[in-house]
């Protein structure tokens, strides 16, 4: 509503200015004033829809010069067409006026010059305002992106600092102190590395797969201390994949989900595999007997999917059949 009102007022003002410039009869005429106002409104709407089309077809940011030139040319052609139709209608209503022969051609020349100057000024002003609007929108989107990214990474951090995981780790550590002091020392170091990486990585938008795997290996050592060889991690990655980047804490969250939702014992061995697959990092695990007390809210998966939606055009793929597989797009 506000946009339509603005276009009508702007168009009528431009039409009134045209009227004050040429005034065909040489004396004030209400109908000439109204006709010019209607032509101005028509031109205003045509320019508006022309801009919408050009903005979708040719981006200001990528091709500023071409967009400005085409805007001037198309607005000039469309404006001349509308004025031509308006003047033809005026000739039909008032037979004493002839704009396309004799003295009338001078009026056309004046109108053409005035239209060209109007179109040129209009497009320059439109470029300035459009550029400013895009800049402010870009700043707002950047702030929103950073805020959303921070919120998601804080949620990922909270999941890693869960009391349940810490409680199990302390119980395992207490048992190790009674059985194997050396292994208990390694366990403490791995636990410290895990939390150190967690606190450091949540501030980063992306980390290398190599750094993330070092964290996953530390986490798996903690879990394997509890479950032994019943949990295995199979890595099939080359240097190219190791140098690629992913959001932090994603691989560990997927491995943790596999441990959380599957029973692990002598009869139910859990195997987690991480391998590349056509630009994706494929994390899969076999399904053992499901833990009866575990209710999946898929919060970890939702967190990973949301972070990838902010960072990449490719989407996270999930395949749930004989194996549970999550495919993460590799980023550079």
Short mmCIF file of C-alpha atoms in Angstrom, two decimals:
data_model
loop_
_atom_site.label_atom_id
_atom_site.label_comp_id
_atom_site.label_asym_id
_atom_site.label_seq_id
_atom_site.Cartn_x
_atom_site.Cartn_y
_atom_site.Cartn_z
CA UNK A 1 0.00 0.00 0.00
CA UNK A 2 2.73 2.44 0.99
CA UNK A 3 4.73 1.57 -2.16
CA UNK A 4 1.72 2.15 -4.43
CA UNK A 5 0.99 5.48 -2.76
CA UNK A 6 4.62 6.53 -3.21
CA UNK A 7 4.61 5.55 -6.90
CA UNK A 8 1.36 7.45 -7.52
CA UNK A 9 2.54 10.61 -5.76
CA UNK A 10 5.98 10.50 -7.41
CA UNK A 11 4.48 9.86 -10.86
CA UNK A 12 1.94 12.65 -10.50
CA UNK A 13 4.64 15.12 -9.40
CA UNK A 14 6.80 14.18 -12.42
CA UNK A 15 3.77 14.57 -14.70
CA UNK A 16 3.03 17.98 -13.19
CA UNK A 17 6.62 19.06 -13.81
CA UNK A 18 6.30 17.94 -17.44
CA UNK A 19 3.13 20.01 -17.73
CA UNK A 20 4.79 23.11 -16.29
CA UNK A 21 7.61 22.66 -18.82
CA UNK A 22 5.59 22.45 -22.05
CA UNK A 23 1.94 23.62 -21.36
CA UNK A 24 0.56 23.04 -24.85
CA UNK A 25 -2.17 25.73 -24.82
CA UNK A 26 -0.04 28.42 -23.22
CA UNK A 27 -2.55 28.94 -20.41
CA UNK A 28 -3.52 26.88 -17.35
CA UNK A 29 -5.67 23.87 -18.26
CA UNK A 30 -7.05 21.42 -15.71
CA UNK A 31 -7.39 18.55 -18.20
CA UNK A 32 -3.86 19.00 -19.52
CA UNK A 33 -2.62 18.91 -15.93
CA UNK A 34 -4.60 15.72 -15.20
CA UNK A 35 -3.42 14.08 -18.44
CA UNK A 36 0.22 14.77 -17.60
CA UNK A 37 -0.31 13.50 -14.05
CA UNK A 38 -1.81 10.22 -15.36
CA UNK A 39 1.08 9.82 -17.82
CA UNK A 40 3.54 10.41 -14.96
CA UNK A 41 1.86 7.75 -12.79
CA UNK A 42 1.84 5.28 -15.72
CA UNK A 43 5.55 5.91 -16.36
CA UNK A 44 6.27 5.52 -12.63
CA UNK A 45 4.63 2.07 -12.49
CA UNK A 46 6.25 0.93 -15.75
CA UNK A 47 9.69 1.99 -14.45
CA UNK A 48 9.04 0.16 -11.17
CA UNK A 49 8.15 -3.17 -12.82
CA UNK A 50 10.98 -2.72 -15.32
CA UNK A 51 13.40 -2.36 -12.38
CA UNK A 52 12.06 -5.52 -10.75
CA UNK A 53 12.67 -7.44 -13.98
CA UNK A 54 16.17 -6.01 -14.50
CA UNK A 55 17.16 -6.62 -10.86
CA UNK A 56 16.35 -10.31 -11.27
CA UNK A 57 18.03 -10.58 -14.68
CA UNK A 58 21.18 -8.50 -14.17
CA UNK A 59 22.66 -8.05 -10.72
CA UNK A 60 23.87 -4.57 -9.75
CA UNK A 61 26.78 -6.02 -7.80
CA UNK A 62 28.16 -8.19 -10.61
CA UNK A 63 27.41 -5.95 -13.64
CA UNK A 64 26.85 -2.42 -12.37
CA UNK A 65 27.69 -0.62 -15.64
CA UNK A 66 25.56 -2.89 -17.83
CA UNK A 67 22.63 -2.72 -15.40
CA UNK A 68 22.76 1.10 -15.33
CA UNK A 69 23.00 1.35 -19.14
CA UNK A 70 20.15 -1.07 -19.77
CA UNK A 71 18.04 0.70 -17.16
CA UNK A 72 18.51 4.05 -18.93
CA UNK A 73 17.82 2.59 -22.40
CA UNK A 74 14.74 0.58 -21.39
CA UNK A 75 13.27 3.39 -19.29
CA UNK A 76 13.80 5.84 -22.15
CA UNK A 77 12.13 3.53 -24.70
CA UNK A 78 9.20 2.70 -22.40
CA UNK A 79 8.78 6.36 -21.42
CA UNK A 80 8.71 7.46 -25.08
CA UNK A 81 6.13 4.79 -25.89
CA UNK A 82 3.84 5.91 -23.06
CA UNK A 83 4.23 9.59 -24.02
CA UNK A 84 3.53 8.72 -27.67
CA UNK A 85 0.29 6.99 -26.70
CA UNK A 86 -0.65 9.87 -24.41
CA UNK A 87 -0.06 12.50 -27.05
CA UNK A 88 -1.99 10.49 -29.64
CA UNK A 89 -4.89 10.36 -27.21
CA UNK A 90 -4.59 14.11 -26.67
CA UNK A 91 -4.71 14.71 -30.44
CA UNK A 92 -7.92 12.65 -30.65
CA UNK A 93 -9.53 14.71 -27.89
CA UNK A 94 -8.28 18.07 -29.16
CA UNK A 95 -8.03 18.14 -32.95
CA UNK A 96 -6.32 21.53 -32.97
CA UNK A 97 -3.11 19.97 -31.64
CA UNK A 98 -0.66 18.07 -33.88
CA UNK A 99 2.48 16.84 -32.16
CA UNK A 100 3.93 14.69 -34.92
CA UNK A 101 4.22 17.25 -37.71
CA UNK A 102 5.18 20.89 -38.15
CA UNK A 103 5.52 22.94 -34.97
CA UNK A 104 4.50 19.98 -32.84
CA UNK A 105 7.82 18.28 -33.52
CA UNK A 106 9.55 20.97 -31.44
CA UNK A 107 7.39 20.02 -28.49
CA UNK A 108 8.36 16.36 -29.01
CA UNK A 109 12.03 17.31 -29.01
CA UNK A 110 11.65 19.20 -25.74
CA UNK A 111 9.76 16.30 -24.19
CA UNK A 112 12.41 13.86 -25.41
CA UNK A 113 15.24 15.92 -23.88
CA UNK A 114 13.34 16.32 -20.63
CA UNK A 115 12.56 12.59 -20.51
CA UNK A 116 16.21 11.67 -21.13
CA UNK A 117 17.40 13.97 -18.32
CA UNK A 118 14.70 12.58 -16.00
CA UNK A 119 15.60 8.97 -16.81
CA UNK A 120 19.32 9.62 -16.33
CA UNK A 121 18.84 11.30 -12.94
CA UNK A 122 16.31 8.65 -11.87
CA UNK A 123 18.66 5.75 -12.64
CA UNK A 124 21.61 7.37 -10.87
CA UNK A 125 19.50 8.04 -7.76
CA UNK A 126 18.06 4.52 -7.95
CA UNK A 127 21.59 3.07 -8.14
CA UNK A 128 22.65 5.02 -5.04
CA UNK A 129 19.60 4.03 -2.99
CA UNK A 130 19.62 0.42 -4.19
CA UNK A 131 23.32 0.06 -3.39
CA UNK A 132 22.83 1.53 0.07
CA UNK A 133 19.84 -0.76 0.70
CA UNK A 134 21.80 -3.84 -0.39
CA UNK A 135 24.74 -2.79 1.77
CA UNK A 136 22.56 -2.35 4.89
CA UNK A 137 20.77 -5.66 4.20
CA UNK A 138 24.13 -7.36 3.81
CA UNK A 139 25.30 -5.96 7.15
CA UNK A 140 22.13 -7.11 8.90
CA UNK A 141 22.35 -10.59 7.32
CA UNK A 142 26.00 -10.88 8.37
CA UNK A 143 25.12 -10.03 11.98
CA UNK A 144 22.20 -12.50 11.91
CA UNK A 145 24.46 -15.17 10.42
CA UNK A 146 27.11 -14.71 13.10
CA UNK A 147 24.50 -14.72 15.84
CA UNK A 148 22.83 -17.88 14.54
CA UNK A 149 26.21 -19.58 14.09
CA UNK A 150 27.22 -18.68 17.64
CA UNK A 151 23.93 -19.99 19.05
CA UNK A 152 24.29 -23.31 17.24
CA UNK A 153 27.91 -23.74 18.30
CA UNK A 154 27.03 -22.92 21.91
CA UNK A 155 24.37 -25.64 21.79
CA UNK A 156 27.00 -28.03 20.42
CA UNK A 157 29.33 -27.00 23.23
CA UNK A 158 26.65 -27.62 25.87
CA UNK A 159 26.08 -31.11 24.51
CA UNK A 160 29.80 -31.87 24.92
CA UNK A 161 29.81 -30.58 28.49
CA UNK A 162 26.87 -32.77 29.52
CA UNK A 163 26.97 -34.02 33.13
CA UNK A 164 26.06 -37.53 31.93
CA UNK A 165 29.27 -37.87 29.88
CA UNK A 166 31.38 -36.37 32.68
CA UNK A 167 29.79 -38.70 35.25
CA UNK A 168 30.57 -41.79 33.13
CA UNK A 169 34.13 -40.55 32.55
CA UNK A 170 34.73 -40.06 36.28
CA UNK A 171 33.34 -43.50 37.05
CA UNK A 172 35.64 -45.04 34.43
CA UNK A 173 38.58 -43.04 35.80
CA UNK A 174 37.85 -44.21 39.36
CA UNK A 175 37.85 -47.82 38.16
CA UNK A 176 41.12 -47.33 36.24
CA UNK A 177 42.92 -45.95 39.30
CA UNK A 178 42.28 -49.25 41.00
CA UNK A 179 43.40 -51.38 38.02
CA UNK A 180 45.87 -49.52 35.78
CA UNK A 181 47.48 -46.25 36.89
CA UNK A 182 49.29 -45.77 33.57
CA UNK A 183 46.09 -46.14 31.58
CA UNK A 184 44.33 -43.80 34.01
CA UNK A 185 46.97 -41.17 33.29
CA UNK A 186 46.40 -41.54 29.52
CA UNK A 187 42.65 -41.36 30.13
CA UNK A 188 43.00 -38.07 32.03
CA UNK A 189 45.14 -36.58 29.24
CA UNK A 190 42.62 -37.66 26.61
CA UNK A 191 39.77 -36.20 28.63
CA UNK A 192 41.68 -32.92 29.03
CA UNK A 193 42.42 -32.79 25.29
CA UNK A 194 38.75 -33.39 24.51
CA UNK A 195 37.56 -30.53 26.69
CA UNK A 196 40.39 -28.28 25.54
CA UNK A 197 39.44 -28.85 21.90
CA UNK A 198 35.75 -28.36 22.69
CA UNK A 199 36.32 -24.99 24.36
CA UNK A 200 38.64 -23.87 21.56
CA UNK A 201 36.72 -25.15 18.54
CA UNK A 202 33.29 -23.71 19.34
CA UNK A 203 34.66 -20.24 18.55
CA UNK A 204 35.64 -21.35 15.03
CA UNK A 205 33.25 -21.45 12.09
CA UNK A 206 35.19 -24.23 10.34
CA UNK A 207 37.96 -26.63 11.31
CA UNK A 208 40.01 -29.09 9.27
CA UNK A 209 38.89 -32.70 9.14
CA UNK A 210 42.34 -33.62 10.49
CA UNK A 211 41.82 -31.54 13.66
CA UNK A 212 38.30 -32.88 14.11
CA UNK A 213 39.53 -36.48 13.76
CA UNK A 214 42.19 -35.90 16.41
CA UNK A 215 39.34 -34.93 18.74
CA UNK A 216 37.27 -37.95 17.65
CA UNK A 217 40.22 -40.27 18.36
CA UNK A 218 40.54 -38.81 21.88
CA UNK A 219 36.82 -39.25 22.42
CA UNK A 220 36.89 -42.83 21.10
CA UNK A 221 39.76 -43.66 23.46
CA UNK A 222 37.59 -42.52 26.38
CA UNK A 223 34.67 -44.64 25.17
CA UNK A 224 36.85 -47.65 24.32
CA UNK A 225 38.25 -47.55 27.85
CA UNK A 226 34.71 -48.32 28.96
CA UNK A 227 33.62 -50.71 26.18
CA UNK A 228 36.94 -52.13 25.03
CA UNK A 229 37.29 -53.46 21.50
CA UNK A 230 33.53 -53.75 21.12
CA UNK A 231 33.70 -50.25 19.64
CA UNK A 232 35.84 -49.77 16.53
CA UNK A 233 36.55 -46.72 14.38
CA UNK A 234 37.49 -47.23 10.71
CA UNK A 235 39.02 -44.21 8.95
CA UNK A 236 39.50 -44.25 5.16
CA UNK A 237 40.66 -40.72 4.37
CA UNK A 238 43.37 -39.26 2.14
CA UNK A 239 45.34 -36.06 2.64
CA UNK A 240 42.86 -34.14 0.44
CA UNK A 241 39.95 -34.97 2.73
CA UNK A 242 42.03 -34.31 5.86
CA UNK A 243 42.77 -30.77 4.64
CA UNK A 244 39.11 -30.08 3.85
CA UNK A 245 36.96 -28.28 6.40
CA UNK A 246 33.76 -28.99 8.28
CA UNK A 247 31.90 -27.28 11.15
CA UNK A 248 33.54 -28.10 14.51
CA UNK A 249 32.25 -30.92 16.74
CA UNK A 250 30.23 -32.53 13.91
CA UNK A 251 32.12 -35.84 13.63
CA UNK A 252 32.27 -36.29 17.39
CA UNK A 253 28.53 -35.64 17.71
CA UNK A 254 27.81 -38.33 15.12
CA UNK A 255 30.09 -40.86 16.82
CA UNK A 256 28.55 -39.97 20.18
CA UNK A 257 25.05 -40.49 18.75
CA UNK A 258 26.08 -43.95 17.54
CA UNK A 259 27.37 -44.83 21.01
CA UNK A 260 24.33 -43.32 22.73
CA UNK A 261 21.66 -45.14 20.70
CA UNK A 262 23.22 -48.61 20.39
CA UNK A 263 23.98 -51.30 22.96
CA UNK A 264 27.69 -52.17 22.94
CA UNK A 265 28.86 -55.52 24.29
CA UNK A 266 30.34 -58.83 23.18
CA UNK A 267 27.22 -59.74 21.19
CA UNK A 268 26.58 -56.23 19.89
CA UNK A 269 29.78 -54.76 18.53
CA UNK A 270 29.54 -51.23 17.14
CA UNK A 271 31.55 -50.27 14.07
CA UNK A 272 31.81 -46.64 12.97
CA UNK A 273 33.24 -45.88 9.55
CA UNK A 274 34.32 -42.48 8.17
CA UNK A 275 35.14 -42.27 4.45
CA UNK A 276 34.90 -39.84 1.49
CA UNK A 277 32.13 -40.11 -1.09
CA UNK A 278 31.89 -37.65 -4.03
CA UNK A 279 32.57 -34.44 -2.12
CA UNK A 280 30.92 -35.69 1.07
CA UNK A 281 32.30 -37.15 4.28
CA UNK A 282 30.29 -40.28 4.99
CA UNK A 283 29.89 -41.29 8.64
CA UNK A 284 28.09 -44.61 9.07
CA UNK A 285 27.54 -47.18 11.79
CA UNK A 286 25.88 -50.57 12.00
CA UNK A 287 22.77 -50.93 14.14
CA UNK A 288 23.02 -53.10 17.24
CA UNK A 289 20.25 -53.60 19.77
CA UNK A 290 18.82 -50.22 20.67
CA UNK A 291 19.13 -48.93 24.20
CA UNK A 292 15.65 -49.20 25.74
CA UNK A 293 16.01 -46.08 27.89
CA UNK A 294 17.22 -43.84 25.07
CA UNK A 295 14.67 -41.58 23.39
CA UNK A 296 16.07 -39.88 20.29
CA UNK A 297 15.23 -36.18 19.91
CA UNK A 298 17.79 -35.85 17.09
CA UNK A 299 19.03 -32.57 18.60
CA UNK A 300 22.61 -33.26 17.51
CA UNK A 301 21.56 -33.96 13.92
CA UNK A 302 19.35 -30.87 13.83
CA UNK A 303 22.27 -28.79 15.06
CA UNK A 304 24.58 -30.13 12.34
CA UNK A 305 21.96 -29.65 9.61
CA UNK A 306 21.25 -26.07 10.74
CA UNK A 307 24.94 -25.15 10.72
CA UNK A 308 25.41 -26.56 7.22
CA UNK A 309 22.39 -24.59 6.00
CA UNK A 310 24.23 -21.43 7.02
CA UNK A 311 27.60 -22.43 5.58
CA UNK A 312 27.01 -24.42 2.39
CA UNK A 313 24.68 -24.80 -0.58
CA UNK A 314 24.87 -28.60 -0.31
CA UNK A 315 22.66 -30.22 2.28
CA UNK A 316 23.45 -32.91 4.84
CA UNK A 317 22.11 -36.28 3.68
CA UNK A 318 20.80 -38.95 6.06
CA UNK A 319 20.24 -42.59 5.11
CA UNK A 320 18.58 -44.82 7.69
CA UNK A 321 18.47 -48.48 6.59
CA UNK A 322 20.67 -51.41 7.59
CA UNK A 323 23.34 -48.85 8.45
CA UNK A 324 22.74 -45.36 9.81
CA UNK A 325 24.65 -42.99 7.54
CA UNK A 326 25.13 -39.24 7.60
CA UNK A 327 26.81 -37.53 4.63
CA UNK A 328 28.52 -34.23 5.43
CA UNK A 329 29.50 -31.87 2.56
CA UNK A 330 33.22 -31.17 2.57
CA UNK A 331 34.00 -27.43 2.57
CA UNK A 332 37.14 -25.64 1.41
#
